[in-house]
Coordinates of C-alpha atoms in Angstrom, one line a residue:
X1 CA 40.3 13.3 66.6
X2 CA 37.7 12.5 63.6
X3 CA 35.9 10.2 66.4
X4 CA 35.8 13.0 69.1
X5 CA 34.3 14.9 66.2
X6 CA 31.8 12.2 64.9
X7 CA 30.9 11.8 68.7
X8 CA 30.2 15.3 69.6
X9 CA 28.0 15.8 66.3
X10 CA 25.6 12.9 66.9
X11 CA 25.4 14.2 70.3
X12 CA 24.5 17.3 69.1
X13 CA 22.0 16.1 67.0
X14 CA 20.6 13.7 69.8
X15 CA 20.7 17.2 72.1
X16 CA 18.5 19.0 68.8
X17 CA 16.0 16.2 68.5
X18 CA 15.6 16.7 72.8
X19 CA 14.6 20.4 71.9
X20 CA 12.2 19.5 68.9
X21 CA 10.5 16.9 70.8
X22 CA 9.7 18.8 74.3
X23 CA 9.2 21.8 72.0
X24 CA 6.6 19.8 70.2
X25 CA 5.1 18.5 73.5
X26 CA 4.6 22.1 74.5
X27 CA 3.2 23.5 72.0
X28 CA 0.6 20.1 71.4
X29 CA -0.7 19.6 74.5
X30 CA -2.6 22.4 76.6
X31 CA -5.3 23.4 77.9
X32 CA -8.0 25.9 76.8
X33 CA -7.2 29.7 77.3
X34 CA -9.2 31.3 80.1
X35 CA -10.2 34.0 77.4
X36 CA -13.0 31.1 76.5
X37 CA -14.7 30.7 79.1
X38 CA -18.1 31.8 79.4
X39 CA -21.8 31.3 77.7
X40 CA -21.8 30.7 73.5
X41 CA -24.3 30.8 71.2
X42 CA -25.2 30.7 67.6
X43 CA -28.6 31.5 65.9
X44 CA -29.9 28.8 63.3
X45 CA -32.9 30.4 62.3
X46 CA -35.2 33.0 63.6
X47 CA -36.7 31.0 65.9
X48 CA -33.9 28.0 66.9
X49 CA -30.8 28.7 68.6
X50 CA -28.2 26.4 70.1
X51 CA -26.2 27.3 73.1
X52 CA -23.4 26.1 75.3
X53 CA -21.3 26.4 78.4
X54 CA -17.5 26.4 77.8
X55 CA -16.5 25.8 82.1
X56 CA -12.7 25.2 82.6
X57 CA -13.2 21.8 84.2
X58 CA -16.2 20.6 81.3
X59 CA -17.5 21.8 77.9
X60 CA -21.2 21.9 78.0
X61 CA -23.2 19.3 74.9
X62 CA -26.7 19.3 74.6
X63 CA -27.5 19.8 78.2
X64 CA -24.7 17.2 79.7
X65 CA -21.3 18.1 81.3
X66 CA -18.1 16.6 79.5
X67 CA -14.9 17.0 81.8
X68 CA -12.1 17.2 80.0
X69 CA -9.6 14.8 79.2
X70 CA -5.8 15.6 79.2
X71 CA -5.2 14.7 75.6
X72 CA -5.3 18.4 74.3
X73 CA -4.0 19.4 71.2
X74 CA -3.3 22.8 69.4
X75 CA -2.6 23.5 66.1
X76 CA -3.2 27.6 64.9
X77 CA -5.9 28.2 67.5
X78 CA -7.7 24.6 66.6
X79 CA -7.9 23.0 70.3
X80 CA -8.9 19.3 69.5
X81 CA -9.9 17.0 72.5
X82 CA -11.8 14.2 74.0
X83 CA -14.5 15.0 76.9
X84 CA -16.3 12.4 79.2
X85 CA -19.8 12.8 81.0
X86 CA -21.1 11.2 84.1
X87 CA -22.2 8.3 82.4
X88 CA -18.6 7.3 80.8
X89 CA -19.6 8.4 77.4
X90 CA -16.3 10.1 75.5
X91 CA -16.8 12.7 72.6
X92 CA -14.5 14.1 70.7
X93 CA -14.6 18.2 70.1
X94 CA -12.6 20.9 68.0
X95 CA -12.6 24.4 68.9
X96 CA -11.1 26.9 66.6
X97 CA -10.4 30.6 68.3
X98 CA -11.8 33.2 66.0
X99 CA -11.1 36.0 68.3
X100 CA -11.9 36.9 71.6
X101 CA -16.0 37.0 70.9
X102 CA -16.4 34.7 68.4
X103 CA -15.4 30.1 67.7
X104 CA -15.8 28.2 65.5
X105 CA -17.2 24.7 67.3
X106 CA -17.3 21.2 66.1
X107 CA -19.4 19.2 68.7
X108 CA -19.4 16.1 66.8
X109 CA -21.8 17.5 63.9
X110 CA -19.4 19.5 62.0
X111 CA -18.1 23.7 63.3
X112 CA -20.2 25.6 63.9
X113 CA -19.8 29.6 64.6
X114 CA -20.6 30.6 68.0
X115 CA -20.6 34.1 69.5
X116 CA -20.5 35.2 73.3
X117 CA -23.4 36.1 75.7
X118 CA -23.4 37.1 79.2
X119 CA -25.9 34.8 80.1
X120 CA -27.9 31.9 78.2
X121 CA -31.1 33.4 76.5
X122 CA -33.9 34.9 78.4
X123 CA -32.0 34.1 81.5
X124 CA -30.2 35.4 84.9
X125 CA -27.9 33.5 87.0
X126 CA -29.4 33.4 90.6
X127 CA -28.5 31.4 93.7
X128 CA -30.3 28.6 95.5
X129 CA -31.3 30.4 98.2
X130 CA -33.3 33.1 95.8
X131 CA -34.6 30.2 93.9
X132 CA -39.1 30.0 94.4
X133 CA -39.6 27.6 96.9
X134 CA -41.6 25.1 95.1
X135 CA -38.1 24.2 93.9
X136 CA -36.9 23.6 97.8
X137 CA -38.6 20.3 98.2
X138 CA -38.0 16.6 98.1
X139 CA -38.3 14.8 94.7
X140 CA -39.9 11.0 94.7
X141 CA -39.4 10.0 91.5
X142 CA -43.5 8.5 89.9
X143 CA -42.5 5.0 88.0
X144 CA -43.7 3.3 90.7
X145 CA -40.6 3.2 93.4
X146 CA -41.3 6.2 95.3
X147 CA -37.7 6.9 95.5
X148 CA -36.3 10.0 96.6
X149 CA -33.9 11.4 93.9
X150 CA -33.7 14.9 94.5
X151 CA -33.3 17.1 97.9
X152 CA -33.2 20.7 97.4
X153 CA -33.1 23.1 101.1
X154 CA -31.6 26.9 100.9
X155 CA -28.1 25.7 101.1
X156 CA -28.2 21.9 99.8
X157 CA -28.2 20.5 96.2
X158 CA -28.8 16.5 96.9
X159 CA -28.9 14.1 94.4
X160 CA -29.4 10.1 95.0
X161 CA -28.2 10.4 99.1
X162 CA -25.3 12.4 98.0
X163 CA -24.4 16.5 98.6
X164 CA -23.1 18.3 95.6
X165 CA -21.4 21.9 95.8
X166 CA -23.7 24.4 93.9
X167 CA -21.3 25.9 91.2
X168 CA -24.0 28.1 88.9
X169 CA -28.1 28.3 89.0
X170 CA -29.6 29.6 86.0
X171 CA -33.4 31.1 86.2
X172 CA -35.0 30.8 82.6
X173 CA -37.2 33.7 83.4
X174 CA -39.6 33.2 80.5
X175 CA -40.2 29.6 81.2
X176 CA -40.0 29.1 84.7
X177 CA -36.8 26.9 84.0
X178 CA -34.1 26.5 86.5
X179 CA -30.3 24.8 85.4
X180 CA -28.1 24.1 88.3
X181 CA -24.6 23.0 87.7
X182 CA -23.2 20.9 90.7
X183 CA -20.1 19.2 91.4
X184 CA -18.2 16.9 93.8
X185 CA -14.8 17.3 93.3
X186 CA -14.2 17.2 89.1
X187 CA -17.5 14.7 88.8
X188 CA -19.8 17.6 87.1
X189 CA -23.3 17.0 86.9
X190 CA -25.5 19.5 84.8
X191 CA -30.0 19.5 85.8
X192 CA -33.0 21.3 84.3
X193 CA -35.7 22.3 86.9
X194 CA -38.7 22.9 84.9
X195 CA -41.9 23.9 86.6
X196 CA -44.2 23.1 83.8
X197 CA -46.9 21.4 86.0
X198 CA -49.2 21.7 89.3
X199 CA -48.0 22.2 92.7
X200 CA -46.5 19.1 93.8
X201 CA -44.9 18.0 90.6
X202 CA -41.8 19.4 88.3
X203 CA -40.1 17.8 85.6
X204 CA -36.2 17.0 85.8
X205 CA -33.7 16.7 83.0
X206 CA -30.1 15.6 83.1
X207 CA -27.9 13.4 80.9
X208 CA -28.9 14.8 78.1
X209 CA -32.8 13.8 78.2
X210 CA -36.0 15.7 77.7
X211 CA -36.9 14.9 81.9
X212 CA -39.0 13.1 83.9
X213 CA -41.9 14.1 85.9
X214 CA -41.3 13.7 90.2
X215 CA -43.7 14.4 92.6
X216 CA -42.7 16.3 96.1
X217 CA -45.1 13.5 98.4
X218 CA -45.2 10.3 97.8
X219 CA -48.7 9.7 98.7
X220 CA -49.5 11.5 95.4
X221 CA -50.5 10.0 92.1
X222 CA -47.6 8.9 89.6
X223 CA -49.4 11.0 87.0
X224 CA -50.3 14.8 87.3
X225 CA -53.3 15.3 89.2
X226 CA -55.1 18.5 89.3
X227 CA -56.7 18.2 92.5
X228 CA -54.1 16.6 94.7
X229 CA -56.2 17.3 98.1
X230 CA -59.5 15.2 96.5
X231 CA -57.1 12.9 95.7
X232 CA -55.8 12.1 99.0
X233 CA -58.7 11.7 101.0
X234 CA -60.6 9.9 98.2
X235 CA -62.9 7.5 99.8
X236 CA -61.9 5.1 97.0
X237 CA -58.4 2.9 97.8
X238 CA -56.0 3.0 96.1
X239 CA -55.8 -0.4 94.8
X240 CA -59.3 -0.4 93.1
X241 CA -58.5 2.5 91.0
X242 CA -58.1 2.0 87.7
X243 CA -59.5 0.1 84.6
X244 CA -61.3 -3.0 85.6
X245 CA -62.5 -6.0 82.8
X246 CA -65.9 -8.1 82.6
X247 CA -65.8 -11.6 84.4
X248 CA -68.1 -13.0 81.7
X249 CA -65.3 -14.7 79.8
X250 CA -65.3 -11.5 77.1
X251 CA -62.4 -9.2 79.1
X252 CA -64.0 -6.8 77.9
X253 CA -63.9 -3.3 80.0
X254 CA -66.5 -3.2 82.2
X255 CA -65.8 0.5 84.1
X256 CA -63.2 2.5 85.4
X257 CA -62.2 3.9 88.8
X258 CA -60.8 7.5 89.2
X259 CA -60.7 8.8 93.0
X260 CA -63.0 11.1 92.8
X261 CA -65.3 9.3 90.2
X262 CA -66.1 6.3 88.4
X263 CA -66.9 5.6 84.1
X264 CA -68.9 2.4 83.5
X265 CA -70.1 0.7 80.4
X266 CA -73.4 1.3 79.9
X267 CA -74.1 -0.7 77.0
X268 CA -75.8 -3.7 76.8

């Protein structure tokens, strides 16, 4: 009888520890609350502010998409988990519910208080098909490859040969800036469209960087060129443009070649 007894309480306690442990699993590992989602920001200083994208597939860092990892974890509101961008980099992030408007975000540089917007600043959320049509062109990228990187029609984001479902376009109305957020599946790619040059050219940014500068023909100059019809028919080829040195032993620069003019040493 004092066995049966011993028996059932170890079972009992084997039974409690069950409960604890899947209690514990609940109530650790989760996922954000929809009530999160949405556009943050937080103002530094009169003149600086920081924003962010909190998507329920990615948490938006300095201008790169971080899926999320399933290693959530929530203590009183604090939501701590690791995020991976396109190029396998992991962070780790804390976000601390405040209330429904306002979080408390740790991006890696300590939290931060962020409040809600509608949209980013100084911006509307538009589609491809309303986007200008400088934007609807063909991207050669201008380090010397001539490859085509970007494709952009009224219905088709393509990036690198491949077709990636439009989910959001941004219009930065006061700086002719243009962030589309594509995906293929969960691989989430974030870009920045900025129209900052001639016709012809636009900058690109993703993965975090500033951008580079692509051209929409690849007949035109790696570098911005103001007058890219003179250019083209330039009587001058191509392969004699540039800097050219003296033959007289000194390498010393002797003139230059543009395509529409020339710069020589006049010195003696």
């Amino acid at each position: 009888m004092k066995q049966n007894i011993i028996k059932s309480f170890y079972l009992f306690l084997l039974l409690l520890a069950t409960q604890i442990s899947a209690q514990n699993i609940s109530n650790t590992k989760t996922d954000l609350p929809e009530s999160v989602f949405g556009e943050w920001t937080t103002v530094l200083d009169k003149n600086r502010f920081t924003e962010f994208t909190l998507h329920k597939h990615f948490i938006e860092s300095y201008w790169q998409a971080y899926v999320y990892n399933k290693d959530f974890e929530v203590i009183d509101n604090l939501y701590s988990f690791t995020a991976t961008n396109d190029n396998n980099d992991t962070k780790e992030f804390k976000i601390k519910v405040i209330s429904q408007d306002t979080l408390s975000v740790d991006r890696g540089e300590g939290f931060k208080t962020f409040f809600r917007q509608k949209t980013p600043r100084k911006s509307s959320y538009t589609t491809l098909k309303d986007c200008p049509e400088f934007l609807k062109k063909t991207w050669f990228t201008t380090n010397g490859n001539n490859k085509i990187e970007f494709s952009l029609t009224d219905d088709e984001f393509i990036y690198n040969g491949k077709k990636y479902e439009i989910e959001q376009v941004v219009n930065y109305t006061d700086s002719k800036q243009f962030r589309f957020t594509v995906k293929d599946g969960l691989d989430y790619k974030m870009f920045y469209f900025k129209d900052w040059y001639t016709d012809g050219y636009i900058q690109i940014g993703f993965h975090g960087q500033y951008g580079d500068l692509y051209k929409a023909n690849k007949a035109y100059p790696n570098n911005r060129t103001e007058n890219v019809d003179a250019y083209l028919i330039t009587i001058v080829p191509k392969e004699l443009q540039g800097n050219w040195l003296k033959t007289d032993g000194s390498n010393l620069w002797s003139h230059t070649l543009y395509y529409n003019f020339a710069v020589l040493d006049k010195t003696k």
